[in-house]
Amino acid sequence: EKVKVAVNGYGTIGKRVADAIRLQPDMELIGVGKTSPNYEAIIADKKGIKIYTVKDNLGKFEKSGIRVAGTIEDMVKEADIVVDTTPNGVGATYKPLYQSLGKNALFQGGEKADVADISFSALCNYDEAKGKKYIRVVSCNTTGMLRIICTMNKISKVEKVRATIVRRAADPKEVKRGPINSIVPDPASVPSHHAKDVLTVIKGIDIVTMAVIAPTTLMHLHTMVLTVKNKVNRDDIINTFLNTPRIILVNSSRTTVSSTAEIIEVSRDMGRVRYDIPEVVVFEDSIYTNGNEVFLMYGVHQESIVVPENIDAIRASLGLMGKEESIKVTNDTLGIMK
Ligand code: NAD
């Protein structure tokens, strides 16, 4: 029997997670929680997804002709697990509801770490998350960093990380965010919170991060320097990345793909849904070693990188599958390259 999953908050992350759930052999999407009857709700309705809303907005949905199946509370009652994808900080306000109905729940990176029993990244700590009632899937940037750090850890223990995060200014649908003509240190002070967020998943590394916002909507780009215990060589790193799920390499000199714009164009040419790229995309030419230091740059597609993580976190929380099997099923169903 399939597990019943509800998605509360149907925006950038929620709609992708909802679609992903519908592709899983062991999951059933029972519905989505949506507050406003906007274009996203209209499309969900057309796709045959059941919509639930807050009591006060039932009338608004009715007026706009969008079918509503009930209140968010009704939806949660029906679910085995809720994926909360409401905006930053709103997830925590829903926790008492999930708790009072005894439901497992996933939260996103915009929530404080203490909202959940564990912060999650599939490659790093799937096994530790098994059976946990409340799991927080870390943010897009943290997910990208953790995939790289946990993979490097397999080659040689990562002792120190220094990274700069060049963040996209807005998601493509966000009309009111910027900047559009400036690069802004954000936060202005160092370190940025991303380092602390990495440490919610793995312990014992010396990590400092800085961040700037750049006027782009497509992807984030990170530059990272890792100090590992032993001297490493470039080929070992490339081979390990080649054999790791959800990390792909792009060779700029061979393919001429040398920017986030061209990475996205490849995804569009491939006909990927919403041009999503849930893999971390490492610029192969940027990988450089200097003794026990490793330098690299990689792109993170903010809208989709956490989607497979949410699917795996559902399985970890409900104990449906082991790590390797879950990653494989998620990747196969979502068309992730490996
Ligand atoms: P979003 O604004 O696109 O979507 C949030 C949705 O929740 C909207 O549809 C909104 O109408 C709905 N909502 C608002 N209040 C609600 C309420 N009280 N009850 C039910 N639904 C409500 O936001 P998003 O970008 O999808 O972000 C969601 C979470 O995912 C945040 O924690 C964010 O930090 C995290 N996240 C976002 C990104 C990204 O790049 N967009 C990447 C990784 C993680």
Short mmCIF file of C-alpha atoms and ligand atoms in Angstrom, two decimals:
data_model
loop_
_atom_site.label_atom_id
_atom_site.label_comp_id
_atom_site.label_asym_id
_atom_site.label_seq_id
_atom_site.Cartn_x
_atom_site.Cartn_y
_atom_site.Cartn_z
CA GLU A 1 0.00 0.00 0.00
CA LYS A 2 1.20 3.49 -0.87
CA VAL A 3 1.91 6.06 1.83
CA LYS A 4 -0.32 9.10 1.79
CA VAL A 5 1.58 12.35 1.43
CA ALA A 6 0.21 15.90 1.72
CA VAL A 7 2.11 18.97 0.55
CA ASN A 8 1.31 22.13 2.50
CA GLY A 9 2.34 25.31 0.60
CA TYR A 10 2.18 25.09 -3.17
CA GLY A 11 4.86 27.47 -4.47
CA THR A 12 8.27 27.03 -6.07
CA ILE A 13 9.27 24.03 -3.97
CA GLY A 14 5.80 22.67 -3.18
CA LYS A 15 4.64 22.24 -6.76
CA ARG A 16 7.81 20.39 -7.70
CA VAL A 17 7.64 18.12 -4.64
CA ALA A 18 3.96 17.43 -5.40
CA ASP A 19 4.77 16.42 -8.98
CA ALA A 20 7.66 14.27 -7.76
CA ILE A 21 5.44 12.45 -5.26
CA ARG A 22 3.01 11.60 -8.06
CA LEU A 23 5.87 9.79 -9.84
CA GLN A 24 6.85 7.57 -6.88
CA PRO A 25 5.73 3.94 -6.89
CA ASP A 26 5.34 3.90 -3.10
CA MET A 27 3.60 7.26 -2.56
CA GLU A 28 0.24 8.83 -3.21
CA LEU A 29 -0.31 12.61 -3.25
CA ILE A 30 -3.51 13.23 -1.34
CA GLY A 31 -3.55 16.96 -1.97
CA VAL A 32 -1.87 20.31 -1.58
CA GLY A 33 -2.44 23.21 0.81
CA LYS A 34 -2.79 26.54 -0.96
CA THR A 35 -3.76 29.90 0.51
CA SER A 36 -4.53 31.98 -2.56
CA PRO A 37 -6.56 31.09 -5.67
CA ASN A 38 -3.83 32.23 -8.06
CA TYR A 39 -2.57 30.78 -11.36
CA GLU A 40 -0.68 28.04 -9.53
CA ALA A 41 -3.94 26.87 -7.93
CA ILE A 42 -5.73 26.96 -11.29
CA ILE A 43 -3.06 24.74 -12.82
CA ALA A 44 -3.03 22.33 -9.87
CA ASP A 45 -6.80 22.00 -10.27
CA LYS A 46 -6.41 21.32 -14.00
CA LYS A 47 -3.82 18.64 -13.22
CA GLY A 48 -6.36 16.91 -11.00
CA ILE A 49 -4.53 17.69 -7.77
CA LYS A 50 -6.84 18.13 -4.78
CA ILE A 51 -6.57 21.58 -3.22
CA TYR A 52 -7.11 22.36 0.44
CA THR A 53 -7.05 25.83 1.95
CA VAL A 54 -7.36 27.76 5.21
CA LYS A 55 -10.93 28.14 6.49
CA ASP A 56 -11.07 31.90 5.86
CA ASN A 57 -10.22 31.49 2.18
CA LEU A 58 -12.73 28.79 1.24
CA GLY A 59 -15.07 31.49 -0.13
CA LYS A 60 -12.32 33.09 -2.24
CA PHE A 61 -11.61 29.78 -3.97
CA GLU A 62 -15.29 29.14 -4.54
CA LYS A 63 -15.65 32.60 -6.14
CA SER A 64 -12.80 31.97 -8.54
CA GLY A 65 -14.25 28.62 -9.59
CA ILE A 66 -11.38 26.50 -8.26
CA ARG A 67 -12.54 23.29 -6.64
CA VAL A 68 -11.52 22.89 -3.00
CA ALA A 69 -11.55 19.56 -1.19
CA GLY A 70 -11.57 21.00 2.33
CA THR A 71 -9.41 22.75 4.89
CA ILE A 72 -5.68 22.21 5.40
CA GLU A 73 -6.59 20.53 8.67
CA ASP A 74 -8.79 18.03 6.76
CA MET A 75 -5.84 17.33 4.46
CA VAL A 76 -3.39 16.75 7.31
CA LYS A 77 -5.84 14.35 8.97
CA GLU A 78 -5.83 12.17 5.85
CA ALA A 79 -2.03 12.08 5.44
CA ASP A 80 0.60 9.73 6.80
CA ILE A 81 3.17 12.50 6.39
CA VAL A 82 3.09 16.20 5.48
CA VAL A 83 5.74 17.94 3.41
CA ASP A 84 5.59 21.51 4.61
CA THR A 85 6.74 23.87 1.85
CA THR A 86 5.21 27.08 3.18
CA PRO A 87 7.33 30.30 3.21
CA ASN A 88 10.23 30.89 5.62
CA GLY A 89 9.06 30.68 9.20
CA VAL A 90 5.46 29.73 8.37
CA GLY A 91 6.28 26.01 8.61
CA ALA A 92 7.00 26.33 12.33
CA THR A 93 3.53 27.83 12.88
CA TYR A 94 2.01 24.65 11.39
CA LYS A 95 4.03 22.28 13.57
CA PRO A 96 1.46 22.28 16.41
CA LEU A 97 -1.21 21.12 13.92
CA TYR A 98 0.96 18.27 12.62
CA GLN A 99 1.82 17.34 16.21
CA SER A 100 -1.72 17.43 17.51
CA LEU A 101 -2.82 15.07 14.73
CA GLY A 102 0.20 12.83 15.34
CA LYS A 103 1.58 13.19 11.80
CA ASN A 104 5.18 12.99 10.63
CA ALA A 105 6.31 16.14 8.84
CA LEU A 106 9.15 17.49 6.72
CA PHE A 107 10.15 21.15 6.89
CA GLN A 108 12.31 23.21 4.54
CA GLY A 109 15.53 25.16 4.91
CA GLY A 110 13.75 28.45 5.58
CA GLU A 111 12.78 27.13 9.02
CA LYS A 112 15.10 27.22 12.03
CA ALA A 113 16.93 23.93 12.59
CA ASP A 114 15.19 23.32 15.92
CA VAL A 115 11.80 22.92 14.18
CA ALA A 116 12.81 19.31 13.49
CA ASP A 117 14.57 16.35 15.12
CA ILE A 118 17.23 16.35 12.42
CA SER A 119 18.44 18.40 9.44
CA PHE A 120 18.78 16.27 6.32
CA SER A 121 20.94 15.75 3.25
CA ALA A 122 20.53 12.35 1.58
CA LEU A 123 24.21 11.72 0.77
CA CYS A 124 25.33 12.79 4.25
CA ASN A 125 22.91 11.47 6.86
CA TYR A 126 20.04 9.42 5.39
CA ASP A 127 20.58 6.62 7.90
CA GLU A 128 20.51 8.93 10.91
CA ALA A 129 17.17 10.34 9.74
CA LYS A 130 15.49 6.92 9.65
CA GLY A 131 12.35 6.90 11.78
CA LYS A 132 12.59 10.58 12.73
CA LYS A 133 9.14 12.16 13.03
CA TYR A 134 10.23 15.68 12.06
CA ILE A 135 12.93 16.22 9.44
CA ARG A 136 14.18 19.52 8.02
CA VAL A 137 15.49 19.38 4.46
CA VAL A 138 18.24 22.01 4.37
CA SER A 139 18.20 24.92 1.91
CA CYS A 140 19.29 24.81 -1.71
CA ASN A 141 22.72 26.31 -1.00
CA THR A 142 23.35 24.07 1.99
CA THR A 143 22.24 21.00 0.01
CA GLY A 144 24.76 21.88 -2.72
CA MET A 145 27.61 22.39 -0.26
CA LEU A 146 26.81 19.22 1.67
CA ARG A 147 26.77 17.03 -1.44
CA ILE A 148 30.28 18.25 -2.28
CA ILE A 149 31.65 18.08 1.27
CA CYS A 150 30.25 14.62 2.09
CA THR A 151 31.55 13.28 -1.22
CA MET A 152 35.03 14.76 -0.69
CA ASN A 153 34.99 13.22 2.78
CA LYS A 154 35.03 9.79 1.14
CA ILE A 155 38.33 10.60 -0.58
CA SER A 156 40.00 12.22 2.40
CA LYS A 157 38.62 13.69 5.60
CA VAL A 158 37.49 17.29 5.10
CA GLU A 159 38.99 19.44 7.84
CA LYS A 160 38.34 22.96 6.61
CA VAL A 161 35.99 24.64 4.13
CA ARG A 162 35.99 28.22 2.87
CA ALA A 163 33.25 29.08 0.40
CA THR A 164 31.68 32.06 -1.33
CA ILE A 165 28.09 31.75 -2.39
CA VAL A 166 26.94 33.84 -5.33
CA ARG A 167 23.17 33.75 -4.87
CA ARG A 168 20.51 34.31 -7.48
CA ALA A 169 18.57 37.47 -6.69
CA ALA A 170 15.10 35.99 -7.25
CA ASP A 171 13.33 32.93 -8.55
CA PRO A 172 12.04 33.47 -12.11
CA LYS A 173 8.44 34.02 -10.98
CA GLU A 174 9.29 36.61 -8.32
CA VAL A 175 8.47 40.03 -9.76
CA LYS A 176 9.29 42.15 -6.74
CA ARG A 177 12.77 40.99 -5.78
CA GLY A 178 16.16 42.32 -6.81
CA PRO A 179 18.71 43.74 -7.26
CA ILE A 180 18.69 44.00 -11.04
CA ASN A 181 21.84 46.10 -11.51
CA SER A 182 24.08 45.41 -8.57
CA ILE A 183 26.06 42.76 -6.72
CA VAL A 184 25.31 42.98 -3.03
CA PRO A 185 27.16 41.38 -0.12
CA ASP A 186 24.32 39.63 1.73
CA PRO A 187 24.64 39.38 4.57
CA ALA A 188 27.04 42.33 4.72
CA SER A 189 28.85 40.68 7.60
CA VAL A 190 30.97 37.54 7.47
CA PRO A 191 30.34 34.69 8.07
CA SER A 192 27.04 34.03 6.33
CA HIS A 193 24.58 31.65 7.99
CA HIS A 194 25.27 28.92 5.44
CA ALA A 195 28.30 27.59 7.34
CA LYS A 196 26.24 27.15 10.50
CA ASP A 197 23.59 25.40 8.46
CA VAL A 198 26.11 22.89 7.09
CA LEU A 199 27.05 22.11 10.70
CA THR A 200 23.45 21.13 11.49
CA VAL A 201 24.06 18.05 9.33
CA ILE A 202 27.77 17.22 9.70
CA LYS A 203 29.96 17.96 12.67
CA GLY A 204 33.64 18.57 13.18
CA ILE A 205 34.71 20.77 10.29
CA ASP A 206 36.06 24.27 10.37
CA ILE A 207 33.80 26.08 7.89
CA VAL A 208 33.37 29.75 7.03
CA THR A 209 31.09 31.05 4.26
CA MET A 210 30.42 34.43 2.65
CA ALA A 211 27.58 35.32 0.31
CA VAL A 212 26.73 37.90 -2.34
CA ILE A 213 23.51 38.36 -4.32
CA ALA A 214 23.87 38.65 -8.09
CA PRO A 215 21.25 39.88 -10.58
CA THR A 216 20.24 36.52 -12.04
CA THR A 217 17.31 34.14 -11.59
CA LEU A 218 18.80 30.98 -13.01
CA MET A 219 21.13 29.35 -10.48
CA HIS A 220 23.45 29.97 -7.56
CA LEU A 221 27.17 29.54 -8.10
CA HIS A 222 29.59 28.56 -5.34
CA THR A 223 33.35 28.86 -5.22
CA MET A 224 34.79 26.54 -2.59
CA VAL A 225 38.19 25.69 -1.11
CA LEU A 226 38.42 22.52 0.99
CA THR A 227 41.37 21.44 3.05
CA VAL A 228 41.47 17.68 3.39
CA LYS A 229 43.60 15.46 5.64
CA ASN A 230 45.82 13.94 2.95
CA LYS A 231 47.25 15.09 -0.36
CA VAL A 232 44.67 14.46 -3.08
CA ASN A 233 44.81 14.33 -6.83
CA ARG A 234 42.46 15.81 -9.36
CA ASP A 235 41.69 12.53 -11.15
CA ASP A 236 40.54 10.88 -7.90
CA ILE A 237 38.16 13.78 -7.32
CA ILE A 238 36.78 13.62 -10.87
CA ASN A 239 36.32 9.85 -10.68
CA THR A 240 34.60 10.05 -7.33
CA PHE A 241 32.23 12.76 -8.60
CA LEU A 242 31.53 10.64 -11.69
CA ASN A 243 30.50 7.77 -9.41
CA THR A 244 28.37 9.81 -7.02
CA PRO A 245 24.64 10.29 -7.48
CA ARG A 246 23.31 13.82 -7.98
CA ILE A 247 26.68 15.33 -8.87
CA ILE A 248 27.44 15.93 -12.53
CA LEU A 249 30.46 17.41 -14.22
CA VAL A 250 30.39 19.84 -17.08
CA ASN A 251 33.55 20.08 -19.13
CA SER A 252 33.67 23.61 -20.52
CA SER A 253 36.52 23.10 -22.96
CA ARG A 254 34.84 20.09 -24.59
CA THR A 255 31.18 21.16 -24.52
CA THR A 256 31.53 24.98 -24.50
CA VAL A 257 29.09 25.04 -21.59
CA SER A 258 30.83 27.48 -19.28
CA SER A 259 28.12 29.43 -17.46
CA THR A 260 24.88 28.97 -15.57
CA ALA A 261 22.99 30.35 -18.59
CA GLU A 262 24.31 27.58 -20.82
CA ILE A 263 23.65 24.90 -18.20
CA ILE A 264 20.02 26.01 -18.08
CA GLU A 265 19.85 26.11 -21.89
CA VAL A 266 21.05 22.48 -22.01
CA SER A 267 18.28 21.52 -19.62
CA ARG A 268 15.75 23.35 -21.80
CA ASP A 269 17.06 21.67 -24.93
CA MET A 270 16.79 18.31 -23.18
CA GLY A 271 13.13 19.07 -22.55
CA ARG A 272 13.44 18.73 -18.80
CA VAL A 273 10.27 19.72 -16.95
CA ARG A 274 10.50 23.40 -15.89
CA TYR A 275 14.22 23.17 -16.96
CA ASP A 276 14.90 21.71 -13.52
CA ILE A 277 18.39 20.51 -12.60
CA PRO A 278 18.29 18.66 -9.30
CA GLU A 279 21.94 17.63 -9.71
CA VAL A 280 24.85 19.78 -8.48
CA VAL A 281 26.71 20.86 -11.61
CA VAL A 282 30.47 21.03 -11.08
CA PHE A 283 32.59 22.97 -13.58
CA GLU A 284 35.20 20.28 -14.26
CA ASP A 285 37.84 22.77 -15.41
CA SER A 286 37.62 24.56 -12.07
CA ILE A 287 38.75 21.53 -10.06
CA TYR A 288 42.29 22.26 -8.90
CA THR A 289 44.43 20.72 -6.19
CA ASN A 290 47.34 22.19 -4.29
CA GLY A 291 48.74 19.66 -1.80
CA ASN A 292 45.83 18.94 0.49
CA GLU A 293 43.73 21.83 -0.75
CA VAL A 294 40.94 21.38 -3.29
CA PHE A 295 39.42 24.27 -5.27
CA LEU A 296 36.24 24.06 -7.29
CA MET A 297 33.18 25.93 -8.60
CA TYR A 298 29.70 24.54 -9.13
CA GLY A 299 26.16 25.62 -9.94
CA VAL A 300 23.06 24.96 -7.83
CA HIS A 301 19.59 25.14 -9.36
CA GLN A 302 17.77 26.60 -6.40
CA GLU A 303 14.25 25.70 -7.49
CA SER A 304 14.82 21.96 -7.86
CA ILE A 305 17.89 20.73 -5.94
CA VAL A 306 15.92 19.97 -2.77
CA VAL A 307 13.14 18.04 -4.56
CA PRO A 308 14.82 14.59 -4.56
CA GLU A 309 15.98 15.29 -1.00
CA ASN A 310 12.36 15.72 0.10
CA ILE A 311 11.37 12.43 -1.54
CA ASP A 312 14.21 10.58 0.20
CA ALA A 313 13.40 12.27 3.50
CA ILE A 314 9.82 10.96 3.30
CA ARG A 315 11.20 7.42 2.94
CA ALA A 316 13.71 7.92 5.75
CA SER A 317 11.07 9.28 8.10
CA LEU A 318 8.60 6.45 7.44
CA GLY A 319 11.31 3.77 7.14
CA LEU A 320 10.20 2.77 3.64
CA MET A 321 13.60 2.03 2.08
CA GLY A 322 17.33 2.13 2.75
CA LYS A 323 19.53 4.95 1.51
CA GLU A 324 20.84 3.49 -1.76
CA GLU A 325 17.49 2.07 -2.82
CA SER A 326 15.64 5.30 -2.10
CA ILE A 327 18.17 7.45 -3.96
CA LYS A 328 17.96 5.09 -6.93
CA VAL A 329 14.16 5.02 -7.08
CA THR A 330 13.96 8.81 -6.67
CA ASN A 331 16.59 9.39 -9.35
CA ASP A 332 15.02 6.95 -11.83
CA THR A 333 11.53 8.38 -11.44
CA LEU A 334 12.68 12.01 -11.65
CA GLY A 335 15.01 11.46 -14.61
CA ILE A 336 18.06 12.46 -12.58
CA MET A 337 21.15 11.46 -14.56
CA LYS A 338 22.65 9.26 -11.85
P1 NAD B 1 6.97 30.17 -2.32
O1 NAD B 1 6.61 31.51 -1.80
O2 NAD B 1 7.23 30.00 -3.77
O3 NAD B 1 5.82 29.13 -1.93
C1 NAD B 1 5.22 29.08 -0.68
C2 NAD B 1 3.76 28.71 -0.84
O4 NAD B 1 3.13 28.60 0.44
C3 NAD B 1 2.96 29.73 -1.63
O5 NAD B 1 2.17 29.06 -2.59
C4 NAD B 1 2.09 30.40 -0.60
O6 NAD B 1 0.86 30.81 -1.14
C5 NAD B 1 1.87 29.27 0.39
N1 NAD B 1 1.51 29.74 1.72
C6 NAD B 1 1.80 30.93 2.31
N2 NAD B 1 1.28 30.98 3.56
C7 NAD B 1 0.66 29.78 3.75
C8 NAD B 1 -0.07 29.25 4.83
N3 NAD B 1 -0.27 29.92 5.97
N4 NAD B 1 -0.58 27.99 4.69
C9 NAD B 1 -0.39 27.27 3.53
N5 NAD B 1 0.29 27.74 2.49
C10 NAD B 1 0.81 28.99 2.60
O7 NAD B 1 8.19 29.68 -1.42
P2 NAD B 1 9.31 28.61 -1.80
O8 NAD B 1 10.38 29.31 -2.54
O9 NAD B 1 8.70 27.40 -2.38
O10 NAD B 1 9.90 28.29 -0.35
C11 NAD B 1 9.29 27.37 0.53
C12 NAD B 1 10.36 26.86 1.51
O11 NAD B 1 11.38 26.21 0.75
C13 NAD B 1 11.05 27.94 2.32
O12 NAD B 1 11.39 27.40 3.59
C14 NAD B 1 12.32 28.20 1.54
O13 NAD B 1 13.37 28.70 2.32
C15 NAD B 1 12.63 26.79 1.05
N6 NAD B 1 13.46 26.73 -0.16
C16 NAD B 1 13.27 27.59 -1.21
C17 NAD B 1 14.10 27.52 -2.32
C18 NAD B 1 13.98 28.45 -3.48
O14 NAD B 1 14.96 28.72 -4.12
N7 NAD B 1 12.83 28.94 -3.82
C19 NAD B 1 15.10 26.55 -2.37
C20 NAD B 1 15.23 25.65 -1.31
C21 NAD B 1 14.43 25.77 -0.19
#
